[in-house]
CSV table of C-alpha atoms and ligand atoms in Angstrom, one decimal:
chain,number,residue,atom,x,y,z
M,108,MET,CA,13.7,32.5,57.8
M,109,THR,CA,15.3,34.7,60.3
M,110,ALA,CA,17.1,33.1,63.2
M,111,VAL,CA,15.9,32.9,66.3
M,112,GLU,CA,18.2,34.7,69.0
M,113,VAL,CA,18.7,32.7,72.1
M,114,TRP,CA,20.3,34.6,74.8
M,115,TRP,CA,21.6,33.0,78.1
M,116,GLY,CA,22.3,34.7,81.5
M,117,ARG,CA,23.2,33.4,85.1
M,118,THR,CA,21.7,34.4,88.4
M,119,ALA,CA,25.2,35.8,89.2
M,120,ASP,CA,24.5,38.3,86.6
M,121,ALA,CA,21.8,39.7,89.0
M,122,ARG,CA,23.1,43.1,90.6
M,123,PRO,CA,20.8,45.9,92.3
M,124,GLY,CA,21.7,48.5,89.6
M,125,LEU,CA,19.6,46.4,87.1
M,126,VAL,CA,16.6,47.2,89.1
M,127,GLY,CA,16.2,50.9,87.8
M,128,GLU,CA,15.3,49.6,84.4
M,129,LEU,CA,12.1,47.6,85.7
M,130,ALA,CA,8.7,49.0,85.4
M,131,PRO,CA,6.6,49.3,88.6
M,132,ALA,CA,4.7,45.9,88.2
M,133,GLU,CA,8.1,44.2,87.6
M,134,ARG,CA,9.5,46.1,90.8
M,135,ASP,CA,6.5,44.4,92.9
M,136,ARG,CA,7.0,40.9,91.7
M,137,LEU,CA,10.7,41.2,92.4
M,138,ALA,CA,10.0,42.2,95.8
M,139,ALA,CA,7.3,39.9,96.5
M,140,TYR,CA,9.7,36.9,95.8
M,141,ALA,CA,10.9,35.4,99.0
M,142,ARG,CA,14.3,33.9,97.8
M,143,ASP,CA,17.3,35.9,96.6
M,144,GLU,CA,17.6,33.0,93.5
M,145,ASP,CA,14.2,33.6,92.5
M,146,LYS,CA,14.5,37.4,92.6
M,147,SER,CA,18.1,37.1,90.7
M,148,ARG,CA,16.3,34.6,88.0
M,149,PHE,CA,13.4,37.2,87.7
M,150,LEU,CA,15.8,40.4,87.3
M,151,VAL,CA,18.1,38.9,85.0
M,152,GLY,CA,15.1,37.6,82.8
M,153,ALA,CA,13.4,41.0,82.5
M,154,THR,CA,16.7,42.6,81.9
M,155,ILE,CA,17.5,40.6,78.9
M,156,VAL,CA,14.3,41.3,77.4
M,157,ARG,CA,14.7,44.7,78.0
M,158,ARG,CA,18.4,45.3,77.2
M,159,VAL,CA,17.8,43.2,74.1
M,160,LEU,CA,14.5,44.4,72.6
M,161,ALA,CA,16.3,48.2,73.4
M,162,GLY,CA,19.1,47.3,71.3
M,163,LYS,CA,16.9,46.3,68.5
M,164,LEU,CA,14.5,49.2,68.8
M,165,GLU,CA,17.1,51.8,69.6
M,166,LEU,CA,15.0,52.6,72.7
M,167,ALA,CA,16.2,53.0,76.4
M,168,PRO,CA,15.4,49.7,78.1
M,169,ALA,CA,13.3,51.2,80.7
M,170,ASP,CA,11.2,52.8,77.9
M,171,ILE,CA,10.1,49.1,76.4
M,172,GLN,CA,6.6,48.4,77.0
M,173,LEU,CA,5.9,44.8,77.7
M,174,ASP,CA,2.5,43.1,78.7
M,175,ARG,CA,2.8,40.3,81.0
M,176,SER,CA,-1.2,39.9,81.5
M,177,CYS,CA,-2.2,36.6,82.7
M,178,PRO,CA,-5.0,35.3,80.7
M,179,ASP,CA,-6.6,33.5,83.8
M,180,CYS,CA,-6.6,36.5,86.4
M,181,GLY,CA,-5.1,39.5,84.6
M,182,ARG,CA,-2.1,40.1,86.8
M,183,GLN,CA,1.3,40.8,85.3
M,184,HIS,CA,2.9,37.1,85.6
M,185,GLY,CA,1.6,35.7,82.3
M,186,LYS,CA,3.9,35.5,78.7
M,187,VAL,CA,5.7,38.3,78.3
M,188,SER,CA,4.8,39.9,75.3
M,189,THR,CA,5.7,43.4,73.3
M,190,GLU,CA,5.1,44.8,69.7
M,191,GLY,CA,7.0,43.6,66.9
M,192,MET,CA,8.4,40.9,68.7
M,193,GLN,CA,7.8,37.2,70.0
M,194,LEU,CA,9.8,36.3,72.9
M,195,SER,CA,9.7,33.5,75.9
M,196,VAL,CA,11.4,33.3,78.9
M,197,SER,CA,12.5,30.7,81.2
M,198,HIS,CA,15.0,30.1,84.0
M,199,SER,CA,15.9,27.2,86.3
M,200,GLY,CA,18.9,26.7,88.6
M,201,ASP,CA,21.5,29.4,88.0
M,202,LEU,CA,20.4,29.7,84.2
M,203,ILE,CA,18.1,32.1,82.5
M,204,VAL,CA,17.1,31.9,78.9
M,205,VAL,CA,15.3,34.4,76.5
M,206,ALA,CA,14.3,33.7,73.1
M,207,PHE,CA,13.4,36.1,70.3
M,208,HIS,CA,11.8,36.0,67.0
M,209,PRO,CA,10.1,38.8,64.7
M,210,THR,CA,7.1,37.3,63.6
M,211,ALA,CA,6.9,33.7,65.0
M,212,ALA,CA,5.9,32.6,68.3
M,213,VAL,CA,8.3,30.8,70.2
M,214,GLY,CA,8.5,28.8,73.6
M,215,VAL,CA,12.0,28.2,75.6
M,216,ASP,CA,12.3,26.0,78.8
M,217,VAL,CA,15.3,24.9,80.8
M,218,GLU,CA,15.4,22.6,83.7
M,219,LEU,CA,18.1,21.9,86.2
M,220,ILE,CA,18.1,18.0,85.8
M,221,ASN,CA,17.5,16.5,89.5
M,222,PRO,CA,19.3,13.2,89.5
M,223,ALA,CA,17.0,12.5,92.6
M,224,ILE,CA,13.5,12.4,90.9
M,225,ASP,CA,11.3,9.7,90.6
M,226,ALA,CA,10.9,9.8,86.9
M,227,ASP,CA,8.6,7.1,86.9
M,228,SER,CA,6.0,8.8,89.0
M,229,LEU,CA,6.4,11.7,87.2
M,230,ALA,CA,5.7,10.3,84.0
M,231,ALA,CA,2.5,9.0,85.0
M,232,VAL,CA,1.2,12.4,85.4
M,233,SER,CA,3.1,14.2,82.5
M,234,LEU,CA,4.2,11.5,80.0
M,235,SER,CA,1.6,9.8,77.4
M,236,ASP,CA,1.3,5.5,77.7
M,237,LEU,CA,3.8,5.8,74.5
M,238,GLU,CA,6.3,7.9,76.0
M,239,ALA,CA,6.2,6.4,79.4
M,240,THR,CA,7.0,3.0,77.8
M,241,GLU,CA,10.0,4.6,76.0
M,242,LEU,CA,11.4,6.2,79.4
M,243,ALA,CA,11.3,2.6,80.6
M,244,GLY,CA,13.7,1.3,78.2
M,245,PHE,CA,16.6,4.3,79.3
M,246,GLU,CA,19.0,2.8,81.8
M,247,PRO,CA,17.9,4.0,85.3
M,248,ALA,CA,20.9,6.1,85.7
M,249,ALA,CA,20.0,8.1,82.1
M,250,ARG,CA,16.5,8.3,83.1
M,251,ALA,CA,16.4,11.8,85.2
M,252,ARG,CA,17.9,13.3,82.0
M,253,ALA,CA,15.7,11.8,79.6
M,254,PHE,CA,12.4,12.4,81.6
M,255,THR,CA,13.5,16.2,81.8
M,256,GLN,CA,14.3,16.3,78.0
M,257,TYR,CA,10.7,15.0,77.4
M,258,TRP,CA,9.7,17.7,79.7
M,259,THR,CA,11.4,20.5,78.4
M,260,ARG,CA,10.2,19.7,74.7
M,261,LYS,CA,6.6,19.6,76.3
M,262,GLU,CA,6.8,22.9,78.1
M,263,ALA,CA,8.6,24.5,74.8
M,264,VAL,CA,5.6,23.7,72.7
M,265,VAL,CA,2.9,24.9,75.5
M,266,LYS,CA,4.8,28.0,76.3
M,267,ALA,CA,5.0,28.8,72.2
M,268,THR,CA,1.0,28.6,72.2
M,269,GLY,CA,0.8,30.5,75.5
M,270,ASP,CA,-1.2,27.5,77.0
M,271,GLY,CA,1.5,26.8,79.9
M,272,ILE,CA,0.3,24.4,82.6
M,273,ARG,CA,-3.0,24.9,81.4
M,274,ALA,CA,-2.5,22.0,78.9
M,275,ASP,CA,-2.5,18.5,79.8
M,276,LEU,CA,1.0,17.7,79.1
M,277,ARG,CA,0.2,13.7,78.6
M,278,LYS,CA,-1.2,14.6,75.6
M,279,VAL,CA,1.5,16.8,74.3
M,280,ILE,CA,3.5,13.8,72.7
M,281,VAL,CA,6.8,14.5,71.7
M,282,SER,CA,9.4,12.6,70.0
M,283,ALA,CA,11.9,10.4,72.3
M,284,PRO,CA,15.0,12.2,73.9
M,285,ASP,CA,17.4,9.7,71.6
M,286,GLN,CA,15.4,11.1,68.6
M,287,PRO,CA,15.4,14.3,66.7
M,288,PRO,CA,13.0,16.8,68.3
M,289,ALA,CA,9.8,17.1,67.3
M,290,LEU,CA,5.7,17.2,68.6
M,291,ARG,CA,4.3,14.1,67.4
M,292,GLU,CA,0.7,14.9,68.2
M,293,TRP,CA,-1.2,17.2,70.2
M,294,SER,CA,-4.9,17.5,70.0
M,295,GLY,CA,-4.7,21.2,71.6
M,296,TYR,CA,-2.9,22.6,68.4
M,297,ASP,CA,-3.0,21.8,65.0
M,298,GLY,CA,-1.0,24.4,63.4
M,299,PRO,CA,2.8,24.1,62.5
M,300,VAL,CA,5.5,23.8,65.1
M,301,ARG,CA,9.3,22.8,65.0
M,302,LEU,CA,11.4,21.7,68.3
M,303,VAL,CA,15.0,22.5,68.8
M,304,ASP,CA,16.8,21.0,71.9
M,305,LEU,CA,19.5,23.6,73.2
M,306,GLN,CA,23.0,22.9,74.7
M,307,ALA,CA,22.8,24.1,78.1
M,308,GLY,CA,25.5,21.8,79.7
M,309,VAL,CA,25.4,18.5,81.3
M,310,GLU,CA,23.4,19.6,84.4
M,311,TYR,CA,20.4,21.0,82.4
M,312,ALA,CA,18.0,20.0,79.7
M,313,ALA,CA,16.3,23.0,77.4
M,314,ALA,CA,14.3,22.9,74.4
M,315,LEU,CA,12.9,25.5,71.8
M,316,ALA,CA,9.8,25.7,70.2
M,317,ILE,CA,8.6,28.0,67.3
M,318,LEU,CA,5.4,27.9,65.4
M,319,SER,CA,6.5,27.8,61.8
M,320,ASP,CA,6.6,25.0,59.4
M,321,GLN,CA,10.4,26.0,59.1
M,322,SER,CA,13.1,24.6,61.4
M,323,PRO,CA,14.6,27.6,62.7
M,324,GLU,CA,18.4,28.9,62.7
M,325,VAL,CA,19.2,29.4,66.3
M,326,ARG,CA,21.8,32.0,67.2
M,327,SER,CA,23.0,31.7,71.0
M,328,PHE,CA,24.5,35.0,72.9
M,329,ASP,CA,26.0,35.2,76.2
M,330,ALA,CA,24.1,37.9,78.4
M,331,ALA,CA,26.9,38.5,80.7
M,332,PRO,CA,28.6,41.6,78.8
M,333,MET,CA,25.3,43.2,78.3
M,334,LEU,CA,24.6,42.9,81.9
M,335,ARG,CA,27.6,43.8,83.0
M,336,SER,CA,27.6,47.5,81.5
K,471,COA,C1,4.6,29.2,81.9
K,471,COA,C2,5.0,27.9,82.7
K,471,COA,C3,4.4,26.9,82.2
K,471,COA,C4,6.1,28.1,83.3
K,471,COA,O1,6.5,27.3,84.2
K,471,COA,P1,8.2,27.0,85.0
K,471,COA,O2,8.8,26.0,84.0
K,471,COA,O3,7.8,26.9,86.5
K,471,COA,O4,8.8,28.3,84.7
K,471,COA,P2,10.0,29.0,83.5
K,471,COA,O5,11.0,29.4,84.2
K,471,COA,O6,10.2,27.8,82.6
K,471,COA,O7,9.0,29.9,82.9
K,471,COA,C5,8.6,31.2,83.3
K,471,COA,C6,8.3,32.2,82.4
K,471,COA,O8,7.1,31.8,81.5
K,471,COA,C7,6.4,33.0,81.1
K,471,COA,N1,5.0,32.4,81.1
K,471,COA,C8,4.1,32.6,82.0
K,471,COA,N2,2.9,31.9,81.8
K,471,COA,C9,3.0,31.8,80.5
K,471,COA,C10,2.2,31.1,79.5
K,471,COA,N3,1.1,30.7,79.8
K,471,COA,N4,2.9,30.8,78.2
K,471,COA,C11,4.2,31.0,78.0
K,471,COA,N5,5.0,31.3,78.9
K,471,COA,C12,4.3,32.0,80.1
K,471,COA,C13,7.1,34.1,81.6
K,471,COA,O9,7.6,35.1,81.2
K,471,COA,C14,7.7,33.3,82.9
K,471,COA,O10,9.0,34.3,83.2
K,471,COA,P3,8.8,35.5,83.9
K,471,COA,O11,7.9,35.7,85.0
K,471,COA,O12,10.4,35.7,84.7
K,471,COA,O13,8.8,36.6,83.1
K,471,COA,C15,3.8,28.0,84.1
K,471,COA,O14,4.4,29.0,85.0
K,471,COA,C16,2.6,28.5,83.5
K,471,COA,O15,1.7,27.9,82.7
K,471,COA,N6,1.8,29.4,84.0
K,471,COA,C17,0.7,29.9,83.7
K,471,COA,C18,-0.6,29.4,84.5
K,471,COA,C19,-0.8,29.8,86.0
K,471,COA,O16,0.2,29.8,86.6
K,471,COA,N7,-2.0,30.1,86.2
K,471,COA,C20,-2.1,30.5,87.9
K,471,COA,C21,-1.8,32.0,87.8
K,471,COA,S1,-3.5,32.5,87.8
K,472,ZN,ZN1,-2.8,34.4,87.0
C-alpha cells in the first residue's frame, strides 16, 4: 500500500509572507483568531496542505481547491478535503501535523501533554470503564502521558471517519498505551482501521489512523525547509 506522508511544522515556521497563498475563507479564519499562537497553527497547517498538494499536483499553492464545509453548520471549519487526496490536520502547542494518503481516509492527532491534568477526572468523560481501569494501573507520574495517548488514538480514529467530537469517545475503545495501537471496539464504525503512534518528542503524544485493513508505512517530513522558501 502507498505510504502515508506525515508532515511536521512548528508555530515558529509561520510568517506573514505565507498569507498570500490562502483562500479568502482561510484569511477570514486567520483574522478571526484572537491569539497569535492560534493564527500561527492555522496558517502553518493550511500552508503545509497547500504546498504539499501543489508539489504533487504541479499547481500553484493558491490554486489548490480545498473544502472545509462543516457537516453541522456549513461553515468552512470542518475536515479539510480536496479531490484526489485524503488528508487530516492537527495542531497543539508548538506543533502542526498534516497526514496525506492518495486513497484511504486518514486522521491525525497531536496533543501537548499537560502534566497538571487531572487524568482520572478526564477519564470519566472520555474513557470506557475498561480503559479507565487500565489507566489507574499506571504510576501517577505516568498518567498524564498515558491518558493523552489514549486520547490521541481515539481522536485519530474519529478524525479519520470525519465524526470528530460528535462521537462519544467513551465508546471508541482503543488499546492501552503500553500495547500496540489498535481500535478494540467502536459501535459507530464497522469498517477496517489501523492505528499508528507517531513520535513527536517527550512533551507530546500523537497518533495516526487510516481506514484500511493494511498497516501503512509512514514517511515523516520536516516542513520547515518547504515553509522557508
Ligand atoms: C476535529 C476535532 C476533533 C478537532 O479537535 P482538536 O483536537 O481541538 O483540534 P486538532 O488541532 O487536533 O484538529 C483540528 C483540525 O481538525 C480538522 N477537522 C475539523 N473537523 C473535523 C472532523 N469532523 N473530522 C476530522 N477532522 C476535522 C480541521 O482540519 C482542523 O484543522 P484546521 O481548522 O486548522 O484546518 C474537533 O474540533 C471537532 O470534532 N470538530 C467538529 C465538530 C464541531 O466543532 N462542531 C461545532 C461547529 S458547528
Ligand atoms: Zn460548524
